[in-house]
CSV table of C-alpha atoms in Angstrom, one decimal:
chain,number,residue,atom,x,y,z
A,1,MET,CA,106.3,82.7,89.4
A,2,PRO,CA,107.0,79.4,91.0
A,3,GLY,CA,105.6,76.2,89.6
A,4,ARG,CA,103.1,74.1,91.3
A,5,GLU,CA,105.7,72.3,93.3
A,6,LEU,CA,106.7,75.6,94.9
A,7,ALA,CA,103.1,76.5,95.8
A,8,ASP,CA,103.6,74.5,98.9
A,9,PHE,CA,105.1,76.7,101.6
A,10,LEU,CA,107.5,74.2,103.1
A,11,THR,CA,108.8,73.1,99.7
A,12,PHE,CA,109.3,76.7,98.6
A,13,ALA,CA,110.9,77.8,101.9
A,14,LYS,CA,113.4,74.8,102.1
A,15,LYS,CA,114.4,75.2,98.5
A,16,LEU,CA,114.8,79.0,98.2
A,17,TRP,CA,115.2,80.6,101.7
A,18,LYS,CA,118.2,80.6,104.0
A,19,ILE,CA,118.2,82.0,107.5
A,20,TYR,CA,120.8,82.5,110.2
A,21,ASP,CA,121.0,79.8,112.8
A,22,LYS,CA,122.0,80.3,116.4
A,23,ASN,CA,125.7,80.1,115.4
A,24,GLY,CA,125.3,82.9,112.8
A,25,LYS,CA,125.6,80.4,109.9
A,26,LEU,CA,123.4,80.8,106.9
A,27,VAL,CA,121.4,77.6,106.5
A,28,PRO,CA,118.3,76.5,104.6
A,29,PHE,CA,115.0,77.2,106.4
A,30,VAL,CA,113.7,74.1,108.2
A,31,PRO,CA,110.9,74.8,110.7
A,32,ASN,CA,111.7,74.1,114.4
A,33,PRO,CA,109.2,72.1,116.6
A,34,ALA,CA,107.3,75.3,117.7
A,35,GLN,CA,107.0,76.5,114.1
A,36,THR,CA,105.9,73.0,113.0
A,37,LEU,CA,103.1,73.1,115.5
A,38,MET,CA,102.0,76.6,114.3
A,39,LEU,CA,101.9,75.4,110.7
A,40,HIS,CA,100.0,72.3,111.7
A,41,ALA,CA,97.3,74.4,113.4
A,42,LEU,CA,97.0,76.6,110.4
A,43,GLU,CA,96.7,73.6,108.0
A,44,GLN,CA,93.9,72.1,110.3
A,45,GLN,CA,92.0,75.4,110.0
A,46,LYS,CA,92.4,75.4,106.2
A,47,ALA,CA,91.3,71.8,105.9
A,48,ALA,CA,88.1,72.7,107.9
A,49,GLY,CA,87.4,75.4,105.5
A,50,LYS,CA,88.1,78.2,108.0
A,51,PRO,CA,90.3,81.2,107.3
A,52,GLY,CA,93.8,80.8,108.7
A,53,ARG,CA,94.1,82.9,111.8
A,54,LEU,CA,96.6,82.2,114.7
A,55,ARG,CA,97.2,84.4,117.7
A,56,VAL,CA,100.6,83.5,119.0
A,57,LEU,CA,101.6,84.4,122.5
A,58,LYS,CA,105.0,85.9,122.0
A,59,TYR,CA,107.9,84.1,123.7
A,60,ARG,CA,111.6,84.2,123.0
A,61,GLN,CA,113.2,81.8,120.5
A,62,ALA,CA,110.1,80.1,119.1
A,63,GLY,CA,110.7,81.7,115.7
A,64,SER,CA,107.1,82.9,115.3
A,65,SER,CA,108.0,86.3,113.8
A,66,LEU,CA,110.3,84.7,111.3
A,67,LEU,CA,107.8,81.9,110.4
A,68,TRP,CA,105.0,84.3,109.8
A,69,SER,CA,107.1,86.7,107.8
A,70,LEU,CA,108.2,83.8,105.6
A,71,TYR,CA,104.7,82.4,105.3
A,72,LEU,CA,102.9,85.6,104.5
A,73,LEU,CA,105.6,86.7,102.0
A,74,HIS,CA,105.2,83.3,100.3
A,75,GLN,CA,101.4,83.6,100.2
A,76,THR,CA,101.7,87.2,98.8
A,77,ILE,CA,104.0,86.2,95.9
A,78,ILE,CA,102.1,83.1,94.8
A,79,ARG,CA,98.6,84.7,94.7
A,80,SER,CA,97.2,87.6,92.7
A,81,GLY,CA,95.2,90.3,94.4
A,82,LEU,CA,96.2,89.3,97.9
A,83,THR,CA,96.9,91.6,100.8
A,84,SER,CA,98.8,90.0,103.7
A,85,LEU,CA,98.9,91.7,107.0
A,86,SER,CA,101.1,91.2,110.1
A,87,ILE,CA,100.9,93.2,113.3
A,88,ALA,CA,104.0,93.6,115.3
A,89,ASP,CA,104.0,94.3,119.0
A,90,LYS,CA,106.6,97.1,118.8
A,91,GLY,CA,106.7,100.2,116.6
A,92,ASP,CA,110.2,99.6,115.2
A,93,LEU,CA,109.5,96.0,114.1
A,94,PRO,CA,107.7,96.6,110.8
A,95,ALA,CA,110.7,98.2,109.2
A,96,GLN,CA,112.9,95.4,110.4
A,97,TRP,CA,110.6,92.7,109.1
A,98,LEU,CA,110.3,94.4,105.7
A,99,ARG,CA,114.1,94.6,105.5
A,100,ARG,CA,114.2,90.9,106.1
A,101,CYS,CA,111.5,90.4,103.4
A,102,LYS,CA,113.6,92.3,100.9
A,103,ILE,CA,116.6,90.0,101.6
A,104,LEU,CA,114.3,87.0,101.2
A,105,LEU,CA,113.0,88.3,97.9
A,106,GLY,CA,116.7,88.6,96.7
A,107,GLN,CA,117.2,84.9,97.7
A,108,ILE,CA,114.2,83.9,95.5
A,109,ARG,CA,115.6,85.8,92.5
A,110,ASP,CA,119.0,84.2,93.1
A,111,GLY,CA,117.4,80.7,93.2
A,112,MET,CA,115.1,81.0,90.3
A,113,ASP,CA,115.3,82.2,86.7
A,114,ILE,CA,112.5,84.7,87.4
A,115,GLY,CA,111.0,85.9,90.7
A,116,PRO,CA,108.7,88.4,92.1
A,117,THR,CA,109.6,92.0,91.5
A,118,GLU,CA,108.9,94.5,94.2
A,119,THR,CA,107.3,97.4,92.5
A,120,ALA,CA,107.0,99.8,95.4
A,121,SER,CA,107.6,99.8,99.1
A,122,SER,CA,107.2,102.0,102.1
A,123,ILE,CA,108.2,101.7,105.7
A,124,ASN,CA,105.2,99.4,106.2
A,125,GLU,CA,104.5,97.7,102.9
A,126,ILE,CA,105.9,95.9,99.8
A,127,TYR,CA,103.7,96.0,96.7
A,128,PHE,CA,104.0,93.7,93.7
A,129,ARG,CA,102.2,95.4,90.8
A,130,GLU,CA,102.3,92.5,88.4
A,131,LEU,CA,100.4,90.4,90.9
A,132,GLY,CA,98.3,93.2,92.4
A,133,SER,CA,99.4,91.8,95.8
A,134,ARG,CA,100.9,93.5,98.8
A,135,TYR,CA,102.4,92.6,102.2
A,136,TYR,CA,101.7,95.1,104.9
A,137,ILE,CA,103.3,95.1,108.4
A,138,GLY,CA,101.8,97.3,111.0
A,139,SER,CA,102.5,97.9,114.7
A,140,ALA,CA,100.2,97.6,117.7
A,141,GLU,CA,102.1,100.7,118.9
A,142,GLY,CA,101.7,102.6,115.7
A,143,THR,CA,99.3,105.4,114.9
A,144,THR,CA,98.0,103.9,111.6
């Protein structure tokens, strides 16, 4: 997995992940101002010894869904035995977010000699057996 320099989320994301900008161009991930504020709030909680929890009022174009997909995927692939959980507000979003995560995993493997290997997945989960870690995305509308 990544060296210590890539254990930092922003370093990792800027180096290995590309996203589509508003013009449809594939560009390196750089957090926008709203995403920067969310990351700052999370870092303050961690510095205070608190678990990182943010409730984000959903509004268009802030990039919160993208940010948390990236952040939680990063945490899941740099730690052993971690279960990450996102809750989407609509029933069809978990499958969309997991498709995006699989694309991001491909970008990591393209940018590194080795990368995380997805061992199993379902409509709501990606599992990494070598790490014993999983990323689960549920829905507030779902039945699970």
